[in-house]
Amino acid sequence: YTLGSGALGPLLGKVIDKALLGMKKGEEASLKCSKDYAYGDEHADGAVVTISLLQLFETRDVSFNKDRSMIKKRIRDGEGYETPKDLAKAKMSVEAATDGSSTLAGFCAQTLEIT
C-alpha cells in the first residue's frame, strides 16, 4: 500500500493513511469505521479494518523521463542493512514494467540476482 494513493477509496484511504503515519514497524491496529468511511451500504454497521505495518519502503523514480516507468524501492529500517561495497551481491525483485503509460505485454514479475 502506498500512502496517499487512495487505492482503498477516498475516505477509507485517508483513515488508513492517518493510522499508518502514527505506527511503528511491527505494530498492528484495528480501525472501527462507520459505513460512511468503509464500504457504504454494503455494510450498514460499518466495518473493522485491521492493518499491520510490516515493512517500510522508500521509493524513488529512476526513469530517464521521470514518468514513474521505473521505480526504485528500498527497505527503509530493514534489519541487517549495510552500505553496499564493490563486488557486493544484490537481489532485485521486478514487480512490474511499463512503457510510461501502460504495462508491457508479456512481462512476468521476476527476481534478478546481480553478482
PDB file of C-alpha atoms in Angstrom:
ATOM      1  CA  TYR A   1       0.000   0.000   0.000  1.00  0.00           C
ATOM      2  CA  THR A   2       1.314   3.447  -0.880  1.00  0.00           C
ATOM      3  CA  LEU A   3       0.434   6.338   1.439  1.00  0.00           C
ATOM      4  CA  GLY A   4      -1.780   8.909  -0.268  1.00  0.00           C
ATOM      5  CA  SER A   5      -2.601   6.594  -3.187  1.00  0.00           C
ATOM      6  CA  GLY A   6      -6.341   6.446  -2.464  1.00  0.00           C
ATOM      7  CA  ALA A   7      -6.223   2.776  -3.531  1.00  0.00           C
ATOM      8  CA  LEU A   8      -8.748   1.857  -0.837  1.00  0.00           C
ATOM      9  CA  GLY A   9     -11.180   4.632  -1.697  1.00  0.00           C
ATOM     10  CA  PRO A  10     -11.032   8.313  -0.820  1.00  0.00           C
ATOM     11  CA  LEU A  11     -12.337   8.145   2.754  1.00  0.00           C
ATOM     12  CA  LEU A  12     -11.029   4.763   3.910  1.00  0.00           C
ATOM     13  CA  GLY A  13      -7.655   5.593   2.341  1.00  0.00           C
ATOM     14  CA  LYS A  14      -7.407   8.798   4.388  1.00  0.00           C
ATOM     15  CA  VAL A  15      -8.243   6.926   7.605  1.00  0.00           C
ATOM     16  CA  ILE A  16      -5.633   4.247   6.926  1.00  0.00           C
ATOM     17  CA  ASP A  17      -3.026   6.838   5.888  1.00  0.00           C
ATOM     18  CA  LYS A  18      -3.529   8.692   9.173  1.00  0.00           C
ATOM     19  CA  ALA A  19      -3.290   5.467  11.202  1.00  0.00           C
ATOM     20  CA  LEU A  20      -0.145   4.258   9.401  1.00  0.00           C
ATOM     21  CA  LEU A  21       1.641   7.581   9.941  1.00  0.00           C
ATOM     22  CA  GLY A  22       1.393   7.068  13.701  1.00  0.00           C
ATOM     23  CA  MET A  23       2.532   3.424  13.667  1.00  0.00           C
ATOM     24  CA  LYS A  24       5.925   1.783  14.125  1.00  0.00           C
ATOM     25  CA  LYS A  25       7.266  -1.247  12.266  1.00  0.00           C
ATOM     26  CA  GLY A  26       5.653  -4.450  13.551  1.00  0.00           C
ATOM     27  CA  GLU A  27       2.628  -2.664  15.016  1.00  0.00           C
ATOM     28  CA  GLU A  28      -0.961  -3.721  14.293  1.00  0.00           C
ATOM     29  CA  ALA A  29      -4.106  -1.602  14.562  1.00  0.00           C
ATOM     30  CA  SER A  30      -7.833  -2.265  14.313  1.00  0.00           C
ATOM     31  CA  LEU A  31      -9.921   0.589  12.969  1.00  0.00           C
ATOM     32  CA  LYS A  32     -13.678   0.596  13.564  1.00  0.00           C
ATOM     33  CA  CYS A  33     -15.152   2.568  10.679  1.00  0.00           C
ATOM     34  CA  SER A  34     -18.736   3.684  10.111  1.00  0.00           C
ATOM     35  CA  LYS A  35     -20.414   2.798   6.804  1.00  0.00           C
ATOM     36  CA  ASP A  36     -19.624   6.335   5.616  1.00  0.00           C
ATOM     37  CA  TYR A  37     -15.902   5.504   5.689  1.00  0.00           C
ATOM     38  CA  ALA A  38     -15.885   1.802   4.811  1.00  0.00           C
ATOM     39  CA  TYR A  39     -17.863   0.057   2.090  1.00  0.00           C
ATOM     40  CA  GLY A  40     -21.032   2.180   2.237  1.00  0.00           C
ATOM     41  CA  ASP A  41     -24.404   0.431   2.270  1.00  0.00           C
ATOM     42  CA  GLU A  42     -22.795  -2.995   1.718  1.00  0.00           C
ATOM     43  CA  HIS A  43     -22.034  -2.981   5.465  1.00  0.00           C
ATOM     44  CA  ALA A  44     -24.686  -0.871   7.179  1.00  0.00           C
ATOM     45  CA  ASP A  45     -22.982  -1.343  10.574  1.00  0.00           C
ATOM     46  CA  GLY A  46     -19.617  -0.256   9.212  1.00  0.00           C
ATOM     47  CA  ALA A  47     -16.526  -2.436   9.322  1.00  0.00           C
ATOM     48  CA  VAL A  48     -13.463  -3.211  11.382  1.00  0.00           C
ATOM     49  CA  VAL A  49     -10.306  -2.895   9.324  1.00  0.00           C
ATOM     50  CA  THR A  50      -7.119  -4.456  10.708  1.00  0.00           C
ATOM     51  CA  ILE A  51      -3.799  -3.149   9.412  1.00  0.00           C
ATOM     52  CA  SER A  52      -0.224  -4.194  10.140  1.00  0.00           C
ATOM     53  CA  LEU A  53       2.920  -2.250   9.367  1.00  0.00           C
ATOM     54  CA  LEU A  54       5.330  -4.990   8.343  1.00  0.00           C
ATOM     55  CA  GLN A  55       7.952  -3.079   6.390  1.00  0.00           C
ATOM     56  CA  LEU A  56       8.705   0.487   5.369  1.00  0.00           C
ATOM     57  CA  PHE A  57       9.790   1.233   1.825  1.00  0.00           C
ATOM     58  CA  GLU A  58      11.268   4.342   0.308  1.00  0.00           C
ATOM     59  CA  THR A  59      10.506   4.732  -3.401  1.00  0.00           C
ATOM     60  CA  ARG A  60      12.193   6.911  -5.994  1.00  0.00           C
ATOM     61  CA  ASP A  61      11.508   7.487  -9.687  1.00  0.00           C
ATOM     62  CA  VAL A  62      14.691   6.441 -11.503  1.00  0.00           C
ATOM     63  CA  SER A  63      13.298   6.521 -15.059  1.00  0.00           C
ATOM     64  CA  PHE A  64      15.016   8.717 -17.639  1.00  0.00           C
ATOM     65  CA  ASN A  65      11.859  10.757 -18.340  1.00  0.00           C
ATOM     66  CA  LYS A  66      10.763  10.874 -14.677  1.00  0.00           C
ATOM     67  CA  ASP A  67       7.441   9.295 -15.727  1.00  0.00           C
ATOM     68  CA  ARG A  68       7.457   6.634 -12.966  1.00  0.00           C
ATOM     69  CA  SER A  69       8.062   3.857 -15.520  1.00  0.00           C
ATOM     70  CA  MET A  70      10.963   2.626 -13.352  1.00  0.00           C
ATOM     71  CA  ILE A  71      10.732   2.921  -9.580  1.00  0.00           C
ATOM     72  CA  LYS A  72      13.491   2.068  -7.127  1.00  0.00           C
ATOM     73  CA  LYS A  73      12.081   0.635  -3.903  1.00  0.00           C
ATOM     74  CA  ARG A  74      14.382   0.389  -0.888  1.00  0.00           C
ATOM     75  CA  ILE A  75      13.584  -1.067   2.507  1.00  0.00           C
ATOM     76  CA  ARG A  76      13.915   1.799   4.950  1.00  0.00           C
ATOM     77  CA  ASP A  77      14.511   0.422   8.503  1.00  0.00           C
ATOM     78  CA  GLY A  78      15.447  -3.028   7.253  1.00  0.00           C
ATOM     79  CA  GLU A  79      17.297  -5.349   9.568  1.00  0.00           C
ATOM     80  CA  GLY A  80      20.882  -6.210   8.701  1.00  0.00           C
ATOM     81  CA  TYR A  81      21.236  -3.443   6.103  1.00  0.00           C
ATOM     82  CA  GLU A  82      24.795  -2.437   5.360  1.00  0.00           C
ATOM     83  CA  THR A  83      26.131   0.059   2.867  1.00  0.00           C
ATOM     84  CA  PRO A  84      26.869  -1.939  -0.317  1.00  0.00           C
ATOM     85  CA  LYS A  85      30.527  -2.301  -1.225  1.00  0.00           C
ATOM     86  CA  ASP A  86      32.217  -3.023  -4.558  1.00  0.00           C
ATOM     87  CA  LEU A  87      31.563  -6.601  -5.681  1.00  0.00           C
ATOM     88  CA  ALA A  88      28.607  -6.937  -3.296  1.00  0.00           C
ATOM     89  CA  LYS A  89      25.713  -9.143  -4.401  1.00  0.00           C
ATOM     90  CA  ALA A  90      22.311  -7.562  -4.920  1.00  0.00           C
ATOM     91  CA  LYS A  91      18.901  -9.144  -5.303  1.00  0.00           C
ATOM     92  CA  MET A  92      16.227  -7.151  -7.104  1.00  0.00           C
ATOM     93  CA  SER A  93      12.555  -8.014  -7.364  1.00  0.00           C
ATOM     94  CA  VAL A  94      10.976  -6.582 -10.530  1.00  0.00           C
ATOM     95  CA  GLU A  95       7.209  -6.486  -9.970  1.00  0.00           C
ATOM     96  CA  ALA A  96       6.034  -4.500 -12.999  1.00  0.00           C
ATOM     97  CA  ALA A  97       7.264  -2.939 -16.237  1.00  0.00           C
ATOM     98  CA  THR A  98       5.600  -0.176 -18.229  1.00  0.00           C
ATOM     99  CA  ASP A  99       6.247   1.924 -21.302  1.00  0.00           C
ATOM    100  CA  GLY A 100       5.408   5.002 -19.261  1.00  0.00           C
ATOM    101  CA  SER A 101       1.646   4.700 -19.537  1.00  0.00           C
ATOM    102  CA  SER A 102       0.692   1.023 -19.743  1.00  0.00           C
ATOM    103  CA  THR A 103       2.005  -2.359 -18.651  1.00  0.00           C
ATOM    104  CA  LEU A 104       4.337  -4.104 -21.101  1.00  0.00           C
ATOM    105  CA  ALA A 105       2.681  -7.102 -22.740  1.00  0.00           C
ATOM    106  CA  GLY A 106       4.158 -10.461 -21.787  1.00  0.00           C
ATOM    107  CA  PHE A 107       6.118  -9.148 -18.796  1.00  0.00           C
ATOM    108  CA  CYS A 108       6.349 -11.566 -15.862  1.00  0.00           C
ATOM    109  CA  ALA A 109       7.476 -10.494 -12.406  1.00  0.00           C
ATOM    110  CA  GLN A 110      10.877 -11.906 -11.571  1.00  0.00           C
ATOM    111  CA  THR A 111      13.755 -11.722  -9.127  1.00  0.00           C
ATOM    112  CA  LEU A 112      17.160 -10.792 -10.508  1.00  0.00           C
ATOM    113  CA  GLU A 113      20.392 -11.526  -8.679  1.00  0.00           C
ATOM    114  CA  ILE A 114      23.351  -9.344  -9.556  1.00  0.00           C
ATOM    115  CA  THR A 115      26.786 -10.575  -8.556  1.00  0.00           C
TER     116      THR A 115
END
